[in-house]
Amino acid sequence: ITLTRTTKWPRRATIGKLTWPLNECYTLEDALILNPSAFGGLVHTTSASGMIYTSGNPGADGFVTSKIPGLTAIPAGRYRVISRQSTRFKRKLPCLLDVPSFTDILIHAGNTEHDTQGCVLLGTDVSGWSLTYSVKALERFMTWFSVAVRQDRIYLTVTNP
């Protein structure tokens, strides 16, 4: 499966598209964070444009390469996805493994960056910086995922704009 981020300079969150066999939906995550060393050493946390800068190792695309809890989207890369029982949601949900500097990143329903806590949210459409019909999108994804994860290893490939 792939998560292709479409938001280049988010003010509050990162919008993308999740695709899996014969289907797709929108995603919302915490903001993509630019690394100051990739942009002339800018050292501040926010700017008038809404871009957020931080220290850390930049990737080739200029974004940080490790997750900062509650602040940043997961780094671009390839992650194994397993089914895991969530104590918060009281059901099995997709969980990403081996995300640098972070654990327990789930794919679940939610509408705004306040619902993410570092996770990937799903929705059928985007309205401003919010997702719509997130439960419907999650159920559509889970119909495929719950079968696929029993048959094979599932990987999520995340790409930046």
mmCIF file of N, CA, C and O in Angstrom, residues 61-96:
data_model
loop_
_atom_site.group_PDB
_atom_site.id
_atom_site.type_symbol
_atom_site.label_atom_id
_atom_site.label_comp_id
_atom_site.label_asym_id
_atom_site.label_seq_id
_atom_site.Cartn_x
_atom_site.Cartn_y
_atom_site.Cartn_z
ATOM 1 N N ASP A 61 15.107 14.938 0.795
ATOM 2 C CA ASP A 61 14.065 15.888 0.411
ATOM 3 C C ASP A 61 13.989 17.093 1.343
ATOM 4 O O ASP A 61 13.140 17.958 1.182
ATOM 5 N N GLY A 62 14.865 17.157 2.372
ATOM 6 C CA GLY A 62 14.874 18.292 3.284
ATOM 7 C C GLY A 62 14.014 18.140 4.512
ATOM 8 O O GLY A 62 14.010 19.005 5.384
ATOM 9 N N PHE A 63 13.274 17.042 4.631
ATOM 10 C CA PHE A 63 12.420 16.831 5.789
ATOM 11 C C PHE A 63 13.167 16.011 6.840
ATOM 12 O O PHE A 63 14.063 15.238 6.516
ATOM 13 N N VAL A 64 12.781 16.177 8.116
ATOM 14 C CA VAL A 64 13.442 15.409 9.167
ATOM 15 C C VAL A 64 13.172 13.925 8.965
ATOM 16 O O VAL A 64 12.165 13.533 8.385
ATOM 17 N N THR A 65 14.085 13.103 9.464
ATOM 18 C CA THR A 65 14.011 11.666 9.204
ATOM 19 C C THR A 65 13.621 10.863 10.437
ATOM 20 O O THR A 65 13.731 9.648 10.427
ATOM 21 N N SER A 66 13.179 11.516 11.498
ATOM 22 C CA SER A 66 12.675 10.786 12.659
ATOM 23 C C SER A 66 11.406 11.464 13.151
ATOM 24 O O SER A 66 11.187 12.646 12.933
ATOM 25 N N LYS A 67 10.556 10.695 13.784
ATOM 26 C CA LYS A 67 9.264 11.166 14.263
ATOM 27 C C LYS A 67 9.433 11.900 15.580
ATOM 28 O O LYS A 67 10.109 11.424 16.479
ATOM 29 N N ILE A 68 8.837 13.080 15.706
ATOM 30 C CA ILE A 68 8.802 13.815 16.961
ATOM 31 C C ILE A 68 7.365 13.711 17.475
ATOM 32 O O ILE A 68 6.441 14.222 16.842
ATOM 33 N N PRO A 69 7.151 13.000 18.599
ATOM 34 C CA PRO A 69 5.789 12.746 19.081
ATOM 35 C C PRO A 69 4.943 14.016 19.197
ATOM 36 O O PRO A 69 5.390 15.021 19.744
ATOM 37 N N GLY A 70 3.720 13.952 18.635
ATOM 38 C CA GLY A 70 2.775 15.041 18.739
ATOM 39 C C GLY A 70 3.084 16.240 17.862
ATOM 40 O O GLY A 70 2.382 17.241 17.905
ATOM 41 N N LEU A 71 4.145 16.168 17.052
ATOM 42 C CA LEU A 71 4.535 17.322 16.253
ATOM 43 C C LEU A 71 4.714 16.993 14.779
ATOM 44 O O LEU A 71 4.278 17.745 13.921
ATOM 45 N N THR A 72 5.339 15.865 14.477
ATOM 46 C CA THR A 72 5.704 15.590 13.090
ATOM 47 C C THR A 72 5.022 14.352 12.514
ATOM 48 O O THR A 72 4.690 13.418 13.236
ATOM 49 N N ALA A 73 4.888 14.394 11.197
ATOM 50 C CA ALA A 73 4.434 13.210 10.470
ATOM 51 C C ALA A 73 5.555 12.175 10.465
ATOM 52 O O ALA A 73 6.722 12.505 10.680
ATOM 53 N N ILE A 74 5.210 10.923 10.221
ATOM 54 C CA ILE A 74 6.243 9.891 10.151
ATOM 55 C C ILE A 74 7.142 10.176 8.960
ATOM 56 O O ILE A 74 6.701 10.744 7.964
ATOM 57 N N PRO A 75 8.415 9.813 9.056
ATOM 58 C CA PRO A 75 9.319 10.050 7.926
ATOM 59 C C PRO A 75 8.923 9.211 6.707
ATOM 60 O O PRO A 75 8.340 8.137 6.844
ATOM 61 N N ALA A 76 9.253 9.726 5.526
ATOM 62 C CA ALA A 76 9.054 8.945 4.308
ATOM 63 C C ALA A 76 9.856 7.650 4.442
ATOM 64 O O ALA A 76 10.922 7.625 5.057
ATOM 65 N N GLY A 77 9.325 6.574 3.900
ATOM 66 C CA GLY A 77 10.009 5.288 3.984
ATOM 67 C C GLY A 77 9.051 4.145 3.777
ATOM 68 O O GLY A 77 7.893 4.339 3.399
ATOM 69 N N ARG A 78 9.529 2.949 4.070
ATOM 70 C CA ARG A 78 8.724 1.725 3.910
ATOM 71 C C ARG A 78 8.603 1.064 5.276
ATOM 72 O O ARG A 78 9.610 0.806 5.939
ATOM 73 N N TYR A 79 7.363 0.779 5.682
ATOM 74 C CA TYR A 79 7.094 0.244 7.012
ATOM 75 C C TYR A 79 6.205 -0.989 6.918
ATOM 76 O O TYR A 79 5.225 -1.000 6.165
ATOM 77 N N ARG A 80 6.537 -1.990 7.702
ATOM 78 C CA ARG A 80 5.656 -3.154 7.796
ATOM 79 C C ARG A 80 4.430 -2.748 8.606
ATOM 80 O O ARG A 80 4.526 -1.974 9.570
ATOM 81 N N VAL A 81 3.271 -3.275 8.219
ATOM 82 C CA VAL A 81 2.014 -2.984 8.901
ATOM 83 C C VAL A 81 1.436 -4.294 9.403
ATOM 84 O O VAL A 81 1.273 -5.245 8.636
ATOM 85 N N ILE A 82 1.147 -4.337 10.697
ATOM 86 C CA ILE A 82 0.542 -5.520 11.302
ATOM 87 C C ILE A 82 -0.813 -5.145 11.894
ATOM 88 O O ILE A 82 -1.144 -3.969 12.021
ATOM 89 N N SER A 83 -1.568 -6.145 12.267
ATOM 90 C CA SER A 83 -2.829 -5.935 12.976
ATOM 91 C C SER A 83 -2.537 -5.999 14.469
ATOM 92 O O SER A 83 -1.886 -6.943 14.930
ATOM 93 N N ARG A 84 -2.991 -4.983 15.218
ATOM 94 C CA ARG A 84 -2.715 -4.931 16.646
ATOM 95 C C ARG A 84 -3.959 -4.475 17.396
ATOM 96 O O ARG A 84 -4.675 -3.571 16.948
ATOM 97 N N GLN A 85 -4.196 -5.087 18.536
ATOM 98 C CA GLN A 85 -5.323 -4.690 19.368
ATOM 99 C C GLN A 85 -5.019 -3.342 20.002
ATOM 100 O O GLN A 85 -4.002 -3.175 20.669
ATOM 101 N N SER A 86 -5.896 -2.367 19.794
ATOM 102 C CA SER A 86 -5.734 -1.044 20.378
ATOM 103 C C SER A 86 -6.522 -0.957 21.679
ATOM 104 O O SER A 86 -7.729 -1.222 21.694
ATOM 105 N N THR A 87 -5.840 -0.566 22.736
ATOM 106 C CA THR A 87 -6.552 -0.389 24.010
ATOM 107 C C THR A 87 -7.433 0.852 23.956
ATOM 108 O O THR A 87 -8.510 0.866 24.534
ATOM 109 N N ARG A 88 -6.996 1.879 23.232
ATOM 110 C CA ARG A 88 -7.776 3.114 23.130
ATOM 111 C C ARG A 88 -9.058 2.901 22.332
ATOM 112 O O ARG A 88 -10.130 3.351 22.720
ATOM 113 N N PHE A 89 -8.959 2.209 21.192
ATOM 114 C CA PHE A 89 -10.117 2.029 20.310
ATOM 115 C C PHE A 89 -10.850 0.712 20.530
ATOM 116 O O PHE A 89 -11.882 0.476 19.928
ATOM 117 N N LYS A 90 -10.262 -0.160 21.363
ATOM 118 C CA LYS A 90 -10.876 -1.435 21.729
ATOM 119 C C LYS A 90 -11.226 -2.296 20.512
ATOM 120 O O LYS A 90 -12.294 -2.909 20.437
ATOM 121 N N ARG A 91 -10.289 -2.340 19.559
ATOM 122 C CA ARG A 91 -10.447 -3.171 18.368
ATOM 123 C C ARG A 91 -9.083 -3.334 17.719
ATOM 124 O O ARG A 91 -8.146 -2.609 18.024
ATOM 125 N N LYS A 92 -8.981 -4.288 16.803
ATOM 126 C CA LYS A 92 -7.740 -4.455 16.050
ATOM 127 C C LYS A 92 -7.664 -3.379 14.976
ATOM 128 O O LYS A 92 -8.645 -3.109 14.282
ATOM 129 N N LEU A 93 -6.459 -2.789 14.865
ATOM 130 C CA LEU A 93 -6.203 -1.751 13.869
ATOM 131 C C LEU A 93 -4.832 -1.971 13.242
ATOM 132 O O LEU A 93 -3.962 -2.590 13.863
ATOM 133 N N PRO A 94 -4.610 -1.435 12.047
ATOM 134 C CA PRO A 94 -3.282 -1.506 11.453
ATOM 135 C C PRO A 94 -2.283 -0.694 12.275
ATOM 136 O O PRO A 94 -2.583 0.420 12.704
ATOM 137 N N CYS A 95 -1.096 -1.264 12.492
ATOM 138 C CA CYS A 95 -0.046 -0.624 13.283
ATOM 139 C C CYS A 95 1.253 -0.662 12.478
ATOM 140 O O CYS A 95 1.662 -1.728 12.010
ATOM 141 N N LEU A 96 1.919 0.483 12.339
ATOM 142 C CA LEU A 96 3.181 0.578 11.607
ATOM 143 C C LEU A 96 4.338 0.186 12.509
ATOM 144 O O LEU A 96 4.396 0.613 13.667
#
